Amino acid sequence: MITIEKSDRLNSLPPYLFKEIDRQKEEVRKRGVDIIDLGVGDPDMPTPPHIIEALNKAAIDPANHRYPSYSGMGDFNEAVARWYKRRFNVDLDYENEVVTLIGSKEGIAHIPLAFINTGDLALVTSPGYPVYHTGVQFAGGQAYFMDLLKENDFLPDFNTVPEEIADKARMMFINYPNNPTSAVATRAFFQEVVAFAESHNIIVCHDAAYTELAFDGYRPISFLEAEGAKATGVEFHSLSKTYNMTGWRIGFAVGRAEVIQALGQIKSNIDSGAFQAVQIAGIAALEEDQACVENINRVYTERRDILVDGLVELGLSVEKPRATFYVWIEVPKGYNSAEFTSHLLSNGGIVVTPGNGFGAAGEGYVRMALTVDKERLKEAVERIGSIGF
Ligand SMILES: *Cc1c(COP(=O)(O)O)cnc(C)c1O
């Protein structure tokens, strides 16, 4: 028997905060309780049929059975550039400023390998999508957390970042519309990001996974719409949430050519690109009728109103999100995130995500996802009403 010792890299990961919830969930399930799971950010609706048809057709073609290009098919990257022009009026050179990803998580996790040396700093938000800091850590770097606070509309306040930290930082990760807080960014904020990045020479990585999930006529903007943004970094995008394609693994990064090319260089040493048939289906998603996106948003709007109106009526402090499928809820007096999560699960059979699982500054909140149907959301509100808090 050889002894198996994990790398310092794996051992240095913070403890898995959802372990205790997983345990409680299992226990509640064993009691035979009908669980309403508002914990996962994974769409429950199917991929629109025209996208599946495009995959079916492409899957039969032997030309698509071979290794794809690691940086993406020219046709897919061109479709991305056209979509950026149509959607955000941003011009992209598809040959140098676009790279296809095997889901945007893949690119987000890999990009620090291109720019972080041992001990280097990256600015990351708290709360935030955990991949930002684990990617940085895996590359040998260290995350400096910028807190997202309610009084700042859950935008980072760059004035609180010490000068020497800002000067040392090589990269920054931000994400609007935001998971988990559902906050949105203004053009003025993105302009501030550009100025801060320029004055401290920081590569900006903006995660734009949720720009297409927005309600009440609101249209989120791209970071690349800010003046000078493209010179400071890249934006990550994904078809996962927009077209209910989380299982398909297709996303992309766009922006500053040297950054895109360095990410491509990392990828060429690790993977061999996304299945071409999936890229062809991705072209169909981006180029064909966008009515499917409107339908998806209509469903989330209805669910949002049922959940948020219900929770507000019960006396919880919640704002109606303008984008994303998350609702960020302040825990009631007398609870912290873990205690309220545990109360909802053990007594109500409702799974939510404790805010501190996304970083220390998420303490005092829980996140609910609108990825179950409205009947279940009504039932969740009723259950919370009957168990109280
Ligand atoms: C879902 C999500 C992603 C990634 O999605 P992929 O399926 O890997 O494209 C990226 N960032 C955030 C904040 C997300 O919530």
PDB file of N, CA, C and O and ligand atoms in Angstrom, residues 41 102-106 108 129 132 175 177-179 207-210 237-241 245-247 249-251 325-326 367, ligand 1:
ATOM      1  N   GLY A  41     -28.259  26.791  -8.007  1.00  0.00           N
ATOM      2  CA  GLY A  41     -28.392  27.731  -9.117  1.00  0.00           C
ATOM      3  C   GLY A  41     -28.294  27.004 -10.441  1.00  0.00           C
ATOM      4  O   GLY A  41     -27.399  27.254 -11.239  1.00  0.00           O
ATOM      5  N   ILE A 102     -15.114  25.703 -22.144  1.00  0.00           N
ATOM      6  CA  ILE A 102     -15.920  24.514 -21.849  1.00  0.00           C
ATOM      7  C   ILE A 102     -16.769  24.854 -20.616  1.00  0.00           C
ATOM      8  O   ILE A 102     -16.596  24.303 -19.532  1.00  0.00           O
ATOM      9  N   GLY A 103     -17.660  25.815 -20.792  1.00  0.00           N
ATOM     10  CA  GLY A 103     -18.359  26.428 -19.659  1.00  0.00           C
ATOM     11  C   GLY A 103     -17.484  27.553 -19.139  1.00  0.00           C
ATOM     12  O   GLY A 103     -16.245  27.462 -19.178  1.00  0.00           O
ATOM     13  N   SER A 104     -18.093  28.649 -18.671  1.00  0.00           N
ATOM     14  CA  SER A 104     -17.250  29.775 -18.251  1.00  0.00           C
ATOM     15  C   SER A 104     -16.469  29.459 -16.974  1.00  0.00           C
ATOM     16  O   SER A 104     -15.403  30.016 -16.742  1.00  0.00           O
ATOM     17  N   LYS A 105     -16.964  28.523 -16.170  1.00  0.00           N
ATOM     18  CA  LYS A 105     -16.230  28.129 -14.955  1.00  0.00           C
ATOM     19  C   LYS A 105     -14.819  27.644 -15.305  1.00  0.00           C
ATOM     20  O   LYS A 105     -13.854  27.934 -14.595  1.00  0.00           O
ATOM     21  N   GLU A 106     -14.741  26.937 -16.420  1.00  0.00           N
ATOM     22  CA  GLU A 106     -13.437  26.425 -16.886  1.00  0.00           C
ATOM     23  C   GLU A 106     -12.457  27.588 -17.079  1.00  0.00           C
ATOM     24  O   GLU A 106     -11.323  27.554 -16.580  1.00  0.00           O
ATOM     25  N   ILE A 108     -12.688  30.717 -15.932  1.00  0.00           N
ATOM     26  CA  ILE A 108     -12.490  31.470 -14.691  1.00  0.00           C
ATOM     27  C   ILE A 108     -11.480  30.752 -13.800  1.00  0.00           C
ATOM     28  O   ILE A 108     -10.597  31.374 -13.206  1.00  0.00           O
ATOM     29  N   TYR A 129     -18.676  34.157  -6.111  1.00  0.00           N
ATOM     30  CA  TYR A 129     -18.630  32.811  -6.692  1.00  0.00           C
ATOM     31  C   TYR A 129     -17.293  32.186  -6.263  1.00  0.00           C
ATOM     32  O   TYR A 129     -16.238  32.770  -6.505  1.00  0.00           O
ATOM     33  N   TYR A 132     -13.533  32.038  -8.065  1.00  0.00           N
ATOM     34  CA  TYR A 132     -12.547  33.122  -8.205  1.00  0.00           C
ATOM     35  C   TYR A 132     -11.369  32.883  -7.260  1.00  0.00           C
ATOM     36  O   TYR A 132     -10.219  32.922  -7.671  1.00  0.00           O
ATOM     37  N   ASN A 175     -18.438  40.531 -10.708  1.00  0.00           N
ATOM     38  CA  ASN A 175     -19.551  39.769 -11.300  1.00  0.00           C
ATOM     39  C   ASN A 175     -20.874  40.520 -11.124  1.00  0.00           C
ATOM     40  O   ASN A 175     -21.393  40.594 -10.027  1.00  0.00           O
ATOM     41  N   PRO A 177     -24.736  41.210 -13.437  1.00  0.00           N
ATOM     42  CA  PRO A 177     -25.543  40.955 -12.252  1.00  0.00           C
ATOM     43  C   PRO A 177     -24.904  39.852 -11.383  1.00  0.00           C
ATOM     44  O   PRO A 177     -24.323  38.917 -11.910  1.00  0.00           O
ATOM     45  N   ASN A 178     -25.038  40.028 -10.081  1.00  0.00           N
ATOM     46  CA  ASN A 178     -24.219  39.294  -9.131  1.00  0.00           C
ATOM     47  C   ASN A 178     -24.865  38.034  -8.547  1.00  0.00           C
ATOM     48  O   ASN A 178     -26.025  38.037  -8.160  1.00  0.00           O
ATOM     49  N   ASN A 179     -24.070  37.002  -8.482  1.00  0.00           N
ATOM     50  CA  ASN A 179     -24.386  35.822  -7.696  1.00  0.00           C
ATOM     51  C   ASN A 179     -23.469  35.901  -6.485  1.00  0.00           C
ATOM     52  O   ASN A 179     -22.259  35.993  -6.683  1.00  0.00           O
ATOM     53  N   ASP A 207     -17.237  38.663 -14.702  1.00  0.00           N
ATOM     54  CA  ASP A 207     -18.060  37.478 -14.935  1.00  0.00           C
ATOM     55  C   ASP A 207     -19.481  37.954 -15.224  1.00  0.00           C
ATOM     56  O   ASP A 207     -20.164  38.478 -14.345  1.00  0.00           O
ATOM     57  N   ALA A 208     -19.914  37.764 -16.482  1.00  0.00           N
ATOM     58  CA  ALA A 208     -21.199  38.314 -16.926  1.00  0.00           C
ATOM     59  C   ALA A 208     -22.229  37.210 -17.184  1.00  0.00           C
ATOM     60  O   ALA A 208     -23.086  37.328 -18.059  1.00  0.00           O
ATOM     61  N   ALA A 209     -22.163  36.160 -16.377  1.00  0.00           N
ATOM     62  CA  ALA A 209     -23.017  34.979 -16.605  1.00  0.00           C
ATOM     63  C   ALA A 209     -24.516  35.294 -16.616  1.00  0.00           C
ATOM     64  O   ALA A 209     -25.301  34.560 -17.203  1.00  0.00           O
ATOM     65  N   TYR A 210     -24.908  36.405 -15.945  1.00  0.00           N
ATOM     66  CA  TYR A 210     -26.353  36.662 -15.772  1.00  0.00           C
ATOM     67  C   TYR A 210     -26.884  37.886 -16.514  1.00  0.00           C
ATOM     68  O   TYR A 210     -27.998  38.331 -16.213  1.00  0.00           O
ATOM     69  N   HIS A 237     -18.509  34.905 -20.273  1.00  0.00           N
ATOM     70  CA  HIS A 237     -19.930  34.746 -20.539  1.00  0.00           C
ATOM     71  C   HIS A 237     -20.248  33.276 -20.697  1.00  0.00           C
ATOM     72  O   HIS A 237     -19.359  32.467 -20.924  1.00  0.00           O
ATOM     73  N   SER A 238     -21.523  32.981 -20.603  1.00  0.00           N
ATOM     74  CA  SER A 238     -21.913  31.587 -20.603  1.00  0.00           C
ATOM     75  C   SER A 238     -23.284  31.427 -21.213  1.00  0.00           C
ATOM     76  O   SER A 238     -24.140  32.299 -21.078  1.00  0.00           O
ATOM     77  N   LEU A 239     -23.500  30.323 -21.892  1.00  0.00           N
ATOM     78  CA  LEU A 239     -24.838  30.039 -22.411  1.00  0.00           C
ATOM     79  C   LEU A 239     -25.677  29.288 -21.375  1.00  0.00           C
ATOM     80  O   LEU A 239     -26.869  29.063 -21.570  1.00  0.00           O
ATOM     81  N   SER A 240     -25.023  28.917 -20.264  1.00  0.00           N
ATOM     82  CA  SER A 240     -25.651  28.042 -19.265  1.00  0.00           C
ATOM     83  C   SER A 240     -26.963  28.576 -18.718  1.00  0.00           C
ATOM     84  O   SER A 240     -27.966  27.870 -18.678  1.00  0.00           O
ATOM     85  N   LYS A 241     -26.959  29.803 -18.257  1.00  0.00           N
ATOM     86  CA  LYS A 241     -28.120  30.333 -17.551  1.00  0.00           C
ATOM     87  C   LYS A 241     -29.105  30.940 -18.545  1.00  0.00           C
ATOM     88  O   LYS A 241     -30.316  30.836 -18.370  1.00  0.00           O
ATOM     89  N   MET A 245     -28.651  25.759 -20.371  1.00  0.00           N
ATOM     90  CA  MET A 245     -27.677  24.836 -20.962  1.00  0.00           C
ATOM     91  C   MET A 245     -26.539  24.499 -19.992  1.00  0.00           C
ATOM     92  O   MET A 245     -25.403  24.268 -20.432  1.00  0.00           O
ATOM     93  N   THR A 246     -26.828  24.434 -18.709  1.00  0.00           N
ATOM     94  CA  THR A 246     -25.732  24.190 -17.754  1.00  0.00           C
ATOM     95  C   THR A 246     -25.005  22.871 -18.020  1.00  0.00           C
ATOM     96  O   THR A 246     -23.804  22.776 -17.815  1.00  0.00           O
ATOM     97  N   GLY A 247     -25.739  21.869 -18.488  1.00  0.00           N
ATOM     98  CA  GLY A 247     -25.110  20.566 -18.712  1.00  0.00           C
ATOM     99  C   GLY A 247     -24.270  20.486 -19.977  1.00  0.00           C
ATOM    100  O   GLY A 247     -23.496  19.546 -20.148  1.00  0.00           O
ATOM    101  N   ARG A 249     -21.938  22.616 -21.206  1.00  0.00           N
ATOM    102  CA  ARG A 249     -20.579  23.146 -21.032  1.00  0.00           C
ATOM    103  C   ARG A 249     -20.117  23.972 -22.221  1.00  0.00           C
ATOM    104  O   ARG A 249     -19.282  23.544 -23.027  1.00  0.00           O
ATOM    105  N   ILE A 250     -20.686  25.146 -22.334  1.00  0.00           N
ATOM    106  CA  ILE A 250     -20.247  26.060 -23.387  1.00  0.00           C
ATOM    107  C   ILE A 250     -20.329  27.509 -22.897  1.00  0.00           C
ATOM    108  O   ILE A 250     -21.359  27.936 -22.380  1.00  0.00           O
ATOM    109  N   GLY A 251     -19.207  28.194 -23.015  1.00  0.00           N
ATOM    110  CA  GLY A 251     -19.128  29.597 -22.615  1.00  0.00           C
ATOM    111  C   GLY A 251     -18.018  30.253 -23.420  1.00  0.00           C
ATOM    112  O   GLY A 251     -17.478  29.649 -24.356  1.00  0.00           O
ATOM    113  N   PHE A 325     -31.342  34.720 -11.094  1.00  0.00           N
ATOM    114  CA  PHE A 325     -32.461  33.983 -10.499  1.00  0.00           C
ATOM    115  C   PHE A 325     -32.247  33.719  -9.006  1.00  0.00           C
ATOM    116  O   PHE A 325     -32.659  32.712  -8.480  1.00  0.00           O
ATOM    117  N   TYR A 326     -31.614  34.706  -8.350  1.00  0.00           N
ATOM    118  CA  TYR A 326     -31.373  34.570  -6.915  1.00  0.00           C
ATOM    119  C   TYR A 326     -32.094  35.645  -6.118  1.00  0.00           C
ATOM    120  O   TYR A 326     -32.240  36.778  -6.586  1.00  0.00           O
ATOM    121  N   ARG A 367     -29.386  32.745   0.564  1.00  0.00           N
ATOM    122  CA  ARG A 367     -29.747  32.879  -0.847  1.00  0.00           C
ATOM    123  C   ARG A 367     -30.775  31.819  -1.216  1.00  0.00           C
ATOM    124  O   ARG A 367     -30.633  30.644  -0.855  1.00  0.00           O
TER     125      ARG A 367
HETATM  126  C1  LIG B   1     -23.350  29.596 -13.102  1.00  0.00           C
HETATM  127  C2  LIG B   1     -22.216  30.571 -12.965  1.00  0.00           C
HETATM  128  C3  LIG B   1     -21.082  30.516 -13.803  1.00  0.00           C
HETATM  129  C4  LIG B   1     -20.719  29.440 -14.721  1.00  0.00           C
HETATM  130  O1  LIG B   1     -21.334  28.798 -15.504  1.00  0.00           O
HETATM  131  P1  LIG B   1     -20.805  27.768 -16.574  1.00  0.00           P
HETATM  132  O2  LIG B   1     -21.877  26.764 -16.595  1.00  0.00           O
HETATM  133  O3  LIG B   1     -19.494  27.202 -16.140  1.00  0.00           O
HETATM  134  O4  LIG B   1     -20.670  28.544 -17.823  1.00  0.00           O
HETATM  135  C5  LIG B   1     -20.126  31.485 -13.685  1.00  0.00           C
HETATM  136  N1  LIG B   1     -20.238  32.460 -12.786  1.00  0.00           N
HETATM  137  C6  LIG B   1     -21.271  32.547 -11.976  1.00  0.00           C
HETATM  138  C7  LIG B   1     -21.326  33.663 -11.008  1.00  0.00           C
HETATM  139  C8  LIG B   1     -22.286  31.600 -12.014  1.00  0.00           C
HETATM  140  O5  LIG B   1     -23.291  31.669 -11.141  1.00  0.00           O
END
